[in-house]
CSV table of C-alpha atoms and ligand atoms in Angstrom, one decimal:
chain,number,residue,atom,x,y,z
D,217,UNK,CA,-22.2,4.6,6.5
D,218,UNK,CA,-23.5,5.9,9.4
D,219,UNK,CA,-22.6,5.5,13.2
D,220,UNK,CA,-24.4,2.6,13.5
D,221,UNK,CA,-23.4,0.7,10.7
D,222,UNK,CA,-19.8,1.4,11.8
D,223,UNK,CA,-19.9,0.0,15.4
D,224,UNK,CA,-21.9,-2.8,13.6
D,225,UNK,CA,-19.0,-3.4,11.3
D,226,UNK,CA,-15.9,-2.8,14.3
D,227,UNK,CA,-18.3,-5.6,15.9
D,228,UNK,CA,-18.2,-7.8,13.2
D,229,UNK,CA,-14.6,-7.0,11.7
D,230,UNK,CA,-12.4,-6.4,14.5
D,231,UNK,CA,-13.9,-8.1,18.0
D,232,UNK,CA,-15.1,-10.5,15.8
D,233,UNK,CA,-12.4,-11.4,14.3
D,234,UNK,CA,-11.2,-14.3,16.8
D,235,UNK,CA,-13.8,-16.1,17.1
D,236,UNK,CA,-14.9,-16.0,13.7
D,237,UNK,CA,-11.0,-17.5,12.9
D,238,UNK,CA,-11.5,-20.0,15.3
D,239,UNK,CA,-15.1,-21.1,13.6
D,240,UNK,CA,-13.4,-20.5,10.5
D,241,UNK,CA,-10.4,-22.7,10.5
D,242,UNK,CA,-11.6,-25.6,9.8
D,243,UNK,CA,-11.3,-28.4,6.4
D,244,UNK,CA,-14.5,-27.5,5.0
D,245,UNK,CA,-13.9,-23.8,4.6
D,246,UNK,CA,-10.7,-24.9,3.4
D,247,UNK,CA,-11.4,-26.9,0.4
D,248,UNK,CA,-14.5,-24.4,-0.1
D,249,UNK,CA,-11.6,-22.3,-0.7
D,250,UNK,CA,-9.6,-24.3,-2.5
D,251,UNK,CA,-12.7,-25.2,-4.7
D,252,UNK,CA,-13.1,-21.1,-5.5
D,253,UNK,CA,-9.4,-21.3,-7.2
D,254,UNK,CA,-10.5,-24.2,-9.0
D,255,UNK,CA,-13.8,-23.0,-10.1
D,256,UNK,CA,-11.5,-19.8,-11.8
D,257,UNK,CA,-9.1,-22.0,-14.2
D,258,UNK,CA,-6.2,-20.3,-12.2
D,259,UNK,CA,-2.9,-22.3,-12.9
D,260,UNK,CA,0.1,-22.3,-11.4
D,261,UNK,CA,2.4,-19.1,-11.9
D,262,UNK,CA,-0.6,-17.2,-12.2
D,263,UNK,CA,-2.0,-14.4,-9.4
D,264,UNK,CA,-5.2,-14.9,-7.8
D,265,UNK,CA,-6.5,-12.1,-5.8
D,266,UNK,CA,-8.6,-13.4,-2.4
D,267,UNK,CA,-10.9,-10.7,-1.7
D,268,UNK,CA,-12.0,-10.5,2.2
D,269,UNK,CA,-9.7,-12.7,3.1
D,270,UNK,CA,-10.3,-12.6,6.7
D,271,UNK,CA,-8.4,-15.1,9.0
D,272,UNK,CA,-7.0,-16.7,5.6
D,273,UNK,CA,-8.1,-20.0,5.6
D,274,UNK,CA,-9.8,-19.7,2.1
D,275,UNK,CA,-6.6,-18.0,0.9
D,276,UNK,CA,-4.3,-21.1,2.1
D,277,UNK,CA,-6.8,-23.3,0.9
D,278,UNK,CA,-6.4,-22.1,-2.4
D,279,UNK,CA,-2.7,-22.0,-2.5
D,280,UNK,CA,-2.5,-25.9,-1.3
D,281,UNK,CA,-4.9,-27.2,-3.9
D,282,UNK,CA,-2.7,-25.3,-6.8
D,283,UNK,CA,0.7,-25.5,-5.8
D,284,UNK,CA,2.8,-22.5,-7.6
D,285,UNK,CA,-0.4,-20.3,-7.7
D,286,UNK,CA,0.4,-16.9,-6.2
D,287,UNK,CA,-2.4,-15.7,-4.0
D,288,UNK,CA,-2.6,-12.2,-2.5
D,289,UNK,CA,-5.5,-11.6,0.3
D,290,UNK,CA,-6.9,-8.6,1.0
D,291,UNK,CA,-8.8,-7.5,4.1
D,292,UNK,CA,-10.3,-4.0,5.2
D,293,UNK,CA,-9.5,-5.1,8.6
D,294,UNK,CA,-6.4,-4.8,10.7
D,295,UNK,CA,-7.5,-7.5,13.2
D,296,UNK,CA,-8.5,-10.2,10.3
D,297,UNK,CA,-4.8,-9.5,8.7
D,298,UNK,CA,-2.9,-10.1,12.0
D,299,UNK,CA,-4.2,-13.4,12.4
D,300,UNK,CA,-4.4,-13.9,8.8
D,301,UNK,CA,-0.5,-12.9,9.1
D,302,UNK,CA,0.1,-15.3,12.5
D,303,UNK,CA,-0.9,-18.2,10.7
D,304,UNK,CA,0.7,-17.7,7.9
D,305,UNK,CA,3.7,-18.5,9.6
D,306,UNK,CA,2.6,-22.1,10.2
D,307,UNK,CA,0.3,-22.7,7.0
D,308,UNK,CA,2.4,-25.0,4.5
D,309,UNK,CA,0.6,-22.8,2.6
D,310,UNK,CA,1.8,-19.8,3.7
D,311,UNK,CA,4.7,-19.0,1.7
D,312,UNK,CA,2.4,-19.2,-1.7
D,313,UNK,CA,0.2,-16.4,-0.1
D,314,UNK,CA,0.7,-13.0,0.3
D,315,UNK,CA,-1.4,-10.7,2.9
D,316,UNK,CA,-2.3,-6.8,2.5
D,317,UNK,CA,-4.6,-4.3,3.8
D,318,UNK,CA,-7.0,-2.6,1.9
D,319,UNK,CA,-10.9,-1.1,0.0
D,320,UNK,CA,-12.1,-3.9,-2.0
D,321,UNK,CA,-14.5,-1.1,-2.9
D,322,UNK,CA,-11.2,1.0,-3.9
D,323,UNK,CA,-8.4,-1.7,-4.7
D,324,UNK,CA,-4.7,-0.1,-5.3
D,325,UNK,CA,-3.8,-2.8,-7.9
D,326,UNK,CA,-3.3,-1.9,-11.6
D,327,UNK,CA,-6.1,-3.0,-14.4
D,328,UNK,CA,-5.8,-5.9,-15.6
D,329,UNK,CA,-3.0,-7.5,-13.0
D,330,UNK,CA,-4.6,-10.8,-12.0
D,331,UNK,CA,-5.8,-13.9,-13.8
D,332,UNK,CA,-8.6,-14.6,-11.1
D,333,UNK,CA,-10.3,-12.8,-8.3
D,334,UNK,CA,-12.2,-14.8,-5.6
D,335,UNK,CA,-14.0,-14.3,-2.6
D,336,UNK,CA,-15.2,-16.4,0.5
D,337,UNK,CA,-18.9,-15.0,2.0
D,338,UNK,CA,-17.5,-11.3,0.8
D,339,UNK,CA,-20.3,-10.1,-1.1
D,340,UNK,CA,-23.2,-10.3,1.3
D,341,UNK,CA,-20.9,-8.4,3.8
D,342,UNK,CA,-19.8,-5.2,1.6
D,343,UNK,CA,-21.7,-2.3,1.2
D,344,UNK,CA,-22.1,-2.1,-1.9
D,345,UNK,CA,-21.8,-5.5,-3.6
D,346,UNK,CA,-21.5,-4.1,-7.6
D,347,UNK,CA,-18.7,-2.0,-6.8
D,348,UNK,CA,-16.7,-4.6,-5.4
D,349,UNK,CA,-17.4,-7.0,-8.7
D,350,UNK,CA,-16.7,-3.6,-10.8
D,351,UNK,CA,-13.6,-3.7,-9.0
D,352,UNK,CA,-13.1,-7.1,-9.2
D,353,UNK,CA,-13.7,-6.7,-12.8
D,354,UNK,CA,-11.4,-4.2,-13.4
D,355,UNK,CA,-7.8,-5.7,-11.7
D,356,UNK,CA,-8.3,-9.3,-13.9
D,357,UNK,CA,-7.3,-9.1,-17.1
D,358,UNK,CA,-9.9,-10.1,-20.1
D,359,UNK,CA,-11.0,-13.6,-20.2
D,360,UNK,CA,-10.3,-13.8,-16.8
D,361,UNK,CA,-12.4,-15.4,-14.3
D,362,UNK,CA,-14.0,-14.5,-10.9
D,363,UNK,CA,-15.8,-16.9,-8.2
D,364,UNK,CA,-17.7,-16.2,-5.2
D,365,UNK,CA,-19.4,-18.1,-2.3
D,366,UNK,CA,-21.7,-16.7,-0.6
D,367,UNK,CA,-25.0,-17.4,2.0
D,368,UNK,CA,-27.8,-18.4,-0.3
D,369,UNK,CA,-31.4,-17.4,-0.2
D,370,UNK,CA,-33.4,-20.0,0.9
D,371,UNK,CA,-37.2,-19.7,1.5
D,372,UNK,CA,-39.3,-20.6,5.1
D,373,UNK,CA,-35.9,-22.8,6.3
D,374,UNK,CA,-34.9,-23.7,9.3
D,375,UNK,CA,-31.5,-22.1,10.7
D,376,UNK,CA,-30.3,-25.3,9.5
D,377,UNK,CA,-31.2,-28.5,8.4
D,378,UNK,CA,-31.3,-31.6,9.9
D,379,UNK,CA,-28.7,-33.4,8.2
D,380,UNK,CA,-26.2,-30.8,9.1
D,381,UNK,CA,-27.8,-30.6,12.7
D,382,UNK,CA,-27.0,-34.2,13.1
D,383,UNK,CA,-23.1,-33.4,12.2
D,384,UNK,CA,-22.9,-31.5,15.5
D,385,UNK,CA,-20.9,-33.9,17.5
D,386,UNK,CA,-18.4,-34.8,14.6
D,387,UNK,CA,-17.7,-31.2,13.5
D,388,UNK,CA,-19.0,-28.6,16.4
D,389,UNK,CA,-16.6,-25.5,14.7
D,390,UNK,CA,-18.3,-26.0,11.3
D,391,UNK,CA,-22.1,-26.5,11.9
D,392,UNK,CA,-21.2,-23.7,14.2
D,393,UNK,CA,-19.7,-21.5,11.2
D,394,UNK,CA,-22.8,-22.6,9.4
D,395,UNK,CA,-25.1,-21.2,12.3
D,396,UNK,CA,-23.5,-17.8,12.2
D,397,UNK,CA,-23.3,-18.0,8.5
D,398,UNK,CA,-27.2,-18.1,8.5
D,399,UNK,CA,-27.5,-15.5,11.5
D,400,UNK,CA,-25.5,-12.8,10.1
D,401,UNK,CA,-26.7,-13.2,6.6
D,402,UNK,CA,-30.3,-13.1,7.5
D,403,UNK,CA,-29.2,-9.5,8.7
D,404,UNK,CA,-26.5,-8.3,5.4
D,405,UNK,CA,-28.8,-10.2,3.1
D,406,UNK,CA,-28.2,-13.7,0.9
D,407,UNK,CA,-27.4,-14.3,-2.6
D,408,UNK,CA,-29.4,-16.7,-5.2
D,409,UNK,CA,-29.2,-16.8,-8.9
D,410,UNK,CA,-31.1,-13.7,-9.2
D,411,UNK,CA,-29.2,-11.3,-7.1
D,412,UNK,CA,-25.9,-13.1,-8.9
D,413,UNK,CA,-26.7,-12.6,-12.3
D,414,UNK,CA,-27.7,-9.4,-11.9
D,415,UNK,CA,-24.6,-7.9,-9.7
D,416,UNK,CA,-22.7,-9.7,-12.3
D,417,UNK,CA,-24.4,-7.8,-14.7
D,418,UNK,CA,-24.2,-4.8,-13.4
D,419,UNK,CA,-20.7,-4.6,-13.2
D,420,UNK,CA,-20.0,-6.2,-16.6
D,421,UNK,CA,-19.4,-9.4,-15.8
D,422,UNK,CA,-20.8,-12.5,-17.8
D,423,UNK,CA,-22.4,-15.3,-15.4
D,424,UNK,CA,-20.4,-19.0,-16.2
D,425,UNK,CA,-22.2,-21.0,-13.4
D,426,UNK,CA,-24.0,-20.4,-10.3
D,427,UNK,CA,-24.4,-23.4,-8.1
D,428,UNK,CA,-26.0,-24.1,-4.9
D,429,UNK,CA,-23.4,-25.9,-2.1
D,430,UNK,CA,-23.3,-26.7,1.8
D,431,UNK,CA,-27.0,-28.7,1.2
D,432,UNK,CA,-28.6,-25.8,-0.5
D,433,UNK,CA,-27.2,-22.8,2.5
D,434,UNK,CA,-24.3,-21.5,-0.2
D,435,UNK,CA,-24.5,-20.6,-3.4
D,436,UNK,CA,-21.3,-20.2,-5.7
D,437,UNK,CA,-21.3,-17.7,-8.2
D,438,UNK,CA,-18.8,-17.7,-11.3
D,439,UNK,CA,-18.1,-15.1,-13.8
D,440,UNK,CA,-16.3,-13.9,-16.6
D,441,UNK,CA,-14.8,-10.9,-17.6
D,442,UNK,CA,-15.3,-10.6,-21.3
D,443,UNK,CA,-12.5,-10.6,-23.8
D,444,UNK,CA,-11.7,-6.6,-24.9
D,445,UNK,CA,-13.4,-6.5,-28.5
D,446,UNK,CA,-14.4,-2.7,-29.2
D,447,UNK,CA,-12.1,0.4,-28.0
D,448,UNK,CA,-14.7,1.1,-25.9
D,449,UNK,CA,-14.1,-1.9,-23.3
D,450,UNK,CA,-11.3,-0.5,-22.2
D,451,UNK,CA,-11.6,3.2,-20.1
D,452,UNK,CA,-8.7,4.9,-21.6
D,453,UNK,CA,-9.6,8.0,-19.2
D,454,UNK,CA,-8.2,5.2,-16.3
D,455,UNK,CA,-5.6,3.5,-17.9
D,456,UNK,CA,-2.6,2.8,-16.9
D,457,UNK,CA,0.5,1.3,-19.3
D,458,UNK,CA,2.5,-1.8,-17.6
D,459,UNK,CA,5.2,-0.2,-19.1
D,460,UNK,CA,6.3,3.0,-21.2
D,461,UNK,CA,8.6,2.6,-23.9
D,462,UNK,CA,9.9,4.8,-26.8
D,463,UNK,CA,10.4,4.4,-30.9
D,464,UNK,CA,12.4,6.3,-32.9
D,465,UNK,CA,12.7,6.7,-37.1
D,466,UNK,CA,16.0,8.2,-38.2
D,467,UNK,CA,15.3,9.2,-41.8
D,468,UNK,CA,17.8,10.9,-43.6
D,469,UNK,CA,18.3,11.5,-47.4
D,470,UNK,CA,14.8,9.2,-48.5
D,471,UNK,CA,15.9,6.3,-46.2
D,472,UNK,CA,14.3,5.5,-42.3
D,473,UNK,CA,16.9,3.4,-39.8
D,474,UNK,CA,14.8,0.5,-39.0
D,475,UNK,CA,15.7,-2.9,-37.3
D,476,UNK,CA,15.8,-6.8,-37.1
D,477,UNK,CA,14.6,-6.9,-33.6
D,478,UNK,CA,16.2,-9.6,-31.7
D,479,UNK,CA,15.2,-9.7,-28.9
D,480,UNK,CA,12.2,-8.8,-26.2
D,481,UNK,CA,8.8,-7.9,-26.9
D,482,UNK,CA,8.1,-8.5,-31.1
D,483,UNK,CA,11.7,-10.3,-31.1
D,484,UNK,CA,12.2,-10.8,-35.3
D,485,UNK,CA,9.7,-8.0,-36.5
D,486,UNK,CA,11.1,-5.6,-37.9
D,487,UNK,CA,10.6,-2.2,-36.1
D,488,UNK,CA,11.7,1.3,-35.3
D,489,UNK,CA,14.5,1.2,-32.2
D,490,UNK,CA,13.4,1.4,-28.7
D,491,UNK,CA,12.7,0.1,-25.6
D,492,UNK,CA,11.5,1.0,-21.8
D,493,UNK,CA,12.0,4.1,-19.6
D,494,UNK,CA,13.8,3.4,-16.9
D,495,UNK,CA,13.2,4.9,-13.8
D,496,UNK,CA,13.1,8.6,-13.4
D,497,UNK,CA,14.1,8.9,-17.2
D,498,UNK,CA,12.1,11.1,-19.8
D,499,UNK,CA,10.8,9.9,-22.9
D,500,UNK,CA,13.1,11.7,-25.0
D,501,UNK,CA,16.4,10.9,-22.9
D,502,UNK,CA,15.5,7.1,-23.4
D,503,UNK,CA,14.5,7.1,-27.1
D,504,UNK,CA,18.2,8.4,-27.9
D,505,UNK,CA,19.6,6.0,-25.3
D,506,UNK,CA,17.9,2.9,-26.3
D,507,UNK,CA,19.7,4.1,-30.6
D,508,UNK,CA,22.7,4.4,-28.7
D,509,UNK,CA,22.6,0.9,-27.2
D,510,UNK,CA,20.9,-0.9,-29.8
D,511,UNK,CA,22.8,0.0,-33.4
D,512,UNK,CA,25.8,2.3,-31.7
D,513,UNK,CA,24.6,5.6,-33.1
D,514,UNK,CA,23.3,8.9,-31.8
D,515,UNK,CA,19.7,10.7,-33.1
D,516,UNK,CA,20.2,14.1,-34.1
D,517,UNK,CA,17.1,16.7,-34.3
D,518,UNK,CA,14.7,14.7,-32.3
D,519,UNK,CA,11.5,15.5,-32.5
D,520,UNK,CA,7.8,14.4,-30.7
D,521,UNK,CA,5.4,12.8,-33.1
D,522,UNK,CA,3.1,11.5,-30.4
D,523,UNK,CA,2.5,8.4,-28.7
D,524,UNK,CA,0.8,5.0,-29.5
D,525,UNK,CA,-1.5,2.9,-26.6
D,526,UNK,CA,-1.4,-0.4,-26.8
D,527,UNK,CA,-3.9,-3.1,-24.7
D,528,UNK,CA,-3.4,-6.7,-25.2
D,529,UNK,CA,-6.1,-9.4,-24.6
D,530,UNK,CA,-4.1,-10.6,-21.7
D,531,UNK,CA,-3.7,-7.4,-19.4
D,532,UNK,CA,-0.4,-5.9,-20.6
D,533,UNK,CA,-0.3,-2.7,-21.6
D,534,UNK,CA,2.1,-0.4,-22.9
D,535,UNK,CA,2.3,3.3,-23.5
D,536,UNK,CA,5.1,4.1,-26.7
D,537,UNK,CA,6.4,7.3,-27.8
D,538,UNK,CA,7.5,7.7,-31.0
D,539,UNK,CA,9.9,10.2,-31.9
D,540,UNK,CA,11.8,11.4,-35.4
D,541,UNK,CA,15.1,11.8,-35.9
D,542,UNK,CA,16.6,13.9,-39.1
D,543,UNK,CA,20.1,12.4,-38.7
D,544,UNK,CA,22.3,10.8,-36.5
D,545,UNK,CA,26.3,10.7,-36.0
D,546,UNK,CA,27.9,7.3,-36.2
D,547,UNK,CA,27.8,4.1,-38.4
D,548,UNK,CA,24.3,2.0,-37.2
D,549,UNK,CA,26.0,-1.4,-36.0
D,550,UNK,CA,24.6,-4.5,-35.5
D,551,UNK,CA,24.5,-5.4,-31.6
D,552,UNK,CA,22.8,-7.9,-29.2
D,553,UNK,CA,19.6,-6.8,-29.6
D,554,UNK,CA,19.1,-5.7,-33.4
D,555,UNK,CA,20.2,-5.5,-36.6
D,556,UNK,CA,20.1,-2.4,-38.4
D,557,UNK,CA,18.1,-2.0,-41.9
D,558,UNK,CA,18.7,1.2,-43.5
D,559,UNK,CA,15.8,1.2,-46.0
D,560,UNK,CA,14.4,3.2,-48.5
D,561,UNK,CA,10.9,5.0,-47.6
D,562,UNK,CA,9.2,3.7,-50.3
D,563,UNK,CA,10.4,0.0,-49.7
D,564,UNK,CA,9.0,-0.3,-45.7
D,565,UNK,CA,8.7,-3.9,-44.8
D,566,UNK,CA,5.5,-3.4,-43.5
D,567,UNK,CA,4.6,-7.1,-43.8
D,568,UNK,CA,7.1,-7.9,-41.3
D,569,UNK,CA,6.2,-5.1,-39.0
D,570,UNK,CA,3.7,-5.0,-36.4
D,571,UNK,CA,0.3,-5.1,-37.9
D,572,UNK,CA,0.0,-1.2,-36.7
D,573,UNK,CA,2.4,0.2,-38.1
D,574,UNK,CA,1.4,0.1,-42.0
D,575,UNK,CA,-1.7,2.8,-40.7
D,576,UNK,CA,0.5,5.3,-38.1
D,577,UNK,CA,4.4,5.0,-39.9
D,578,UNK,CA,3.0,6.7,-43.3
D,579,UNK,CA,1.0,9.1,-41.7
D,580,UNK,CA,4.3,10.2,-39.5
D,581,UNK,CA,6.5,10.1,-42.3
D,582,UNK,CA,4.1,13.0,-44.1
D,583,UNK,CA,4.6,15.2,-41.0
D,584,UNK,CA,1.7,14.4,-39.1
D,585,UNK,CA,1.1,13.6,-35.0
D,586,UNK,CA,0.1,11.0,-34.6
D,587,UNK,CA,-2.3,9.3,-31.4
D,588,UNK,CA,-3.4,5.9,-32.1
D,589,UNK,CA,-5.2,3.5,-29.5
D,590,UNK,CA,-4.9,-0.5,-30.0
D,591,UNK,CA,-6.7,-3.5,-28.7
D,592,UNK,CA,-4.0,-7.0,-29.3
D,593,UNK,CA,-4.8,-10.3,-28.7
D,594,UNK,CA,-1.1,-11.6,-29.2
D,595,UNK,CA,0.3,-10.3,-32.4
D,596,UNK,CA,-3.4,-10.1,-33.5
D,597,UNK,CA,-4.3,-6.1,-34.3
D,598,UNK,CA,-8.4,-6.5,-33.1
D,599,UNK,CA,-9.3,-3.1,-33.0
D,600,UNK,CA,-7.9,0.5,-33.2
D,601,UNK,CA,-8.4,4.4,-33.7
D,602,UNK,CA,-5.7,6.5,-35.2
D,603,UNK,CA,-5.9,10.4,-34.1
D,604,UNK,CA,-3.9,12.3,-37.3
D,605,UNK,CA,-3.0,16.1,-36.6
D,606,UNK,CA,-0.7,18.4,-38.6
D,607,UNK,CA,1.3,19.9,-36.3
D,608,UNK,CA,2.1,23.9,-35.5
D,609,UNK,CA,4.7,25.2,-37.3
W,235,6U4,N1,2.3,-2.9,-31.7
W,235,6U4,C1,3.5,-2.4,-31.7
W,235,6U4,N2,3.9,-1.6,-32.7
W,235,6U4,C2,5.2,-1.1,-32.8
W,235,6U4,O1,5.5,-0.4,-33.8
W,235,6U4,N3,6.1,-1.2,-31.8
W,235,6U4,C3,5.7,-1.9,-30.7
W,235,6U4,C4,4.4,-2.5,-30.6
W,235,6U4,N4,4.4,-3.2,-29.4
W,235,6U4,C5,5.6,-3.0,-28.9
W,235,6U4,N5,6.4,-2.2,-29.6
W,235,6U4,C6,7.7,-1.8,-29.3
W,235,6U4,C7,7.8,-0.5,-28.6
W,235,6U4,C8,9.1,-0.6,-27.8
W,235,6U4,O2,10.1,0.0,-28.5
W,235,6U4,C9,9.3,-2.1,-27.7
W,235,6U4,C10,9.1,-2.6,-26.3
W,235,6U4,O3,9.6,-3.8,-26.3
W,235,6U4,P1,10.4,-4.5,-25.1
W,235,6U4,O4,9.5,-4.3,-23.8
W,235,6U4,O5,10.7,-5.8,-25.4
W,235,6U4,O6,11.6,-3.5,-25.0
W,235,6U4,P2,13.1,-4.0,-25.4
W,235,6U4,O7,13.4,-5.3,-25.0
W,235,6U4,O8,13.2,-3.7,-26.8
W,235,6U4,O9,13.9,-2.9,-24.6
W,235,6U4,P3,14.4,-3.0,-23.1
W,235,6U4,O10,13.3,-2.3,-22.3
W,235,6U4,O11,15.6,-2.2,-23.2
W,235,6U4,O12,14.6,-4.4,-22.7
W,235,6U4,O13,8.4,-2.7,-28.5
């Protein structure tokens, strides 16, 4: 951006900010809003990420029409979020809605962390309008949707037409929103199905619908991102596990200490023990712990046999350990959250396991180290790669 594109935008953004919440706060941006939330399937309990939220009005909007849906807003600037932040105060909305500052270009949230992104005339204002949706793309989890109004393209018109012209009296703040809508937009540029299935495109995103609104001067824009189906959806150089957690095989005289898992994720499967890290701890220092605390016995001769990556379908992902044990001191004990199932090697339960580990248990039990990737929808296994070294002596 050069120095003239960034006065143009502190105009815009920052001395522009009051005035364009006063044009802004008005009913029909507000269900247009709410209409965005709608438009992504979003339910209640589930996070929506407002992109651009400006003075917030979209962002309330949203949170009225679905009660229980949690909405963050993000704006780049300072001046939008403090009046974004005034209102909330006096929104009924307001509680359902949470405000932060930040790069839609550059978002700080985790993959996969929302169930629906939306934005509110967003992309005709960025610079770069397929790095948003890439973003965009990126923080909602798979099968997720994404919705976007923005200032359509509309051929030899008039600033506007004369059905809204004639609403002047009755609404001056929004056929004055409208007017600026068109002004600015003849200057950032203007979206039609073209330029939204192609952005959309670009960035990996599958259109749903793109519909013309507000008599023809908006266009919505709704996409999808697709379900995870090949390893290769998912950039494993960027990602980042939810959660880390650790497994551990005693196996002693032909037999592995597995268990009845009671409770947590895969609650009845029968599995190694383990659990999550907890803060600050190693890998290592909580696979012995979570033994300790789940059958009353401590691993002895630990050793690293590599780690698993699992993604599922609906934007959890967790990173496991999984370590080796040649004995352990104590008698394993049933507890709250397992049963212990001393079992010979040749008689794994792999039936009642996790569908992964009939392919990676085998291959550890040789000796190997092992480095698997996983794509689960649910208990589903859709996809995998297993990575099988020997290791040094
Ligand atoms: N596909 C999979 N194959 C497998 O073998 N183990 C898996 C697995 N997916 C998850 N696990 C294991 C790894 C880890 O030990 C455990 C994590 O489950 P949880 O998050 O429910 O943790 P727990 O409830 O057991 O422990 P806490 O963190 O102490 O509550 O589930």
């Amino acid at each position: 951006m050069n120095a003239a594109e960034r006065l143009g935008q502190f105009v815009l953004f920052e001395l522009g900010a009051l005035p364009y919440a006063f044009l802004t706060s008005q009913p029909t941006w507000r269900t247009h809003g709410a209409r965005l939330a709608e438009l992504t399937g979003v339910r209640s309990g589930q996070r929506l990420l407002d992109v651009g939220c400006g003075p917030g009005e979209s962002a309330f909007g949203m949170a009225e029409r679905i009660p229980g849906l949690r909405v963050t807003g993000l704006d780049f600037s300072q001046t939008m979020l403090r009046i974004a932040q005034a209102r909330k105060r006096f929104d009924p909305a307001g509680a359902s809605v949470e405000l932060t500052q930040g790069d839609a270009l550059n978002l700080s949230f985790a993959d996969g962390s929302f169930d629906a992104v939306t934005g509110h005339s967003f992309l005709y204002l960025v610079p770069n309008a397929i790095r948003a949706l890439s973003e965009a793309r990126r923080v909602m989890r798979p099968g997720a949707r994404c919705a976007f109004l923005e200032p359509a393209q509309i051929p030899n018109s008039p600033l506007l037409p004369a059905s809204m012209r004639a609403q002047t009296l009755r609404d001056p703040r929004f056929v004055a929103s409208m007017a600026l809508w068109r002004v600015v937009s003849r200057r950032y540029g203007r979206f039609d199905v073209d330029r939204f299935e192609r952005a959309f495109a670009a960035a990996g995103l599958r259109p749903i619908e793109i519909t013309p609104t507000l008599e023809g001067l908006g266009v919505f824009g709704v996409a999808e991102r697709p379900k995870l189906a090949a390893l290769d959806d998912v950039d494993w150089t960027r990602w980042t596990p939810t959660d880390k957690a650790t497994l551990l095989f005693v196996v002693r005289d032909g037999q592995i200490l597995l268990i009845r898992k009671k409770r947590g994720l895969g609650a009845g499967k029968v599995n190694g023990p383990g659990g999550r890290l907890e803060p600050g701890e190693s890998a290592r220092a909580c696979a012995i712990r979570e033994v300790q605390e789940e059958l009353r016995v401590t691993p002895t001769g630990v050793t690293d046999m590599g780690r698993l990556r699992f993604q599922f379908q609906d934007g959890y992902a967790l990173e496991a350990q999984v370590f080796r044990a040649d004995g352990c001191i104590g008698t394993a004990t049933e507890t709250d959250e397992a049963v212990p199932l001393w079992t010979p090697i040749d008689a794994i339960p792999y039936s009642e396991m996790w569908a992964d580990d009939a392919l990676w248990l085998p291959r550890m039990l040789e000796g190997k180290r092992i480095d698997g990737k996983f794509i689960f929808d649910g208990d589903a296994m859709l996809v995998h790669a297993l990575d099988v070294r020997t290791p040094l002596a």
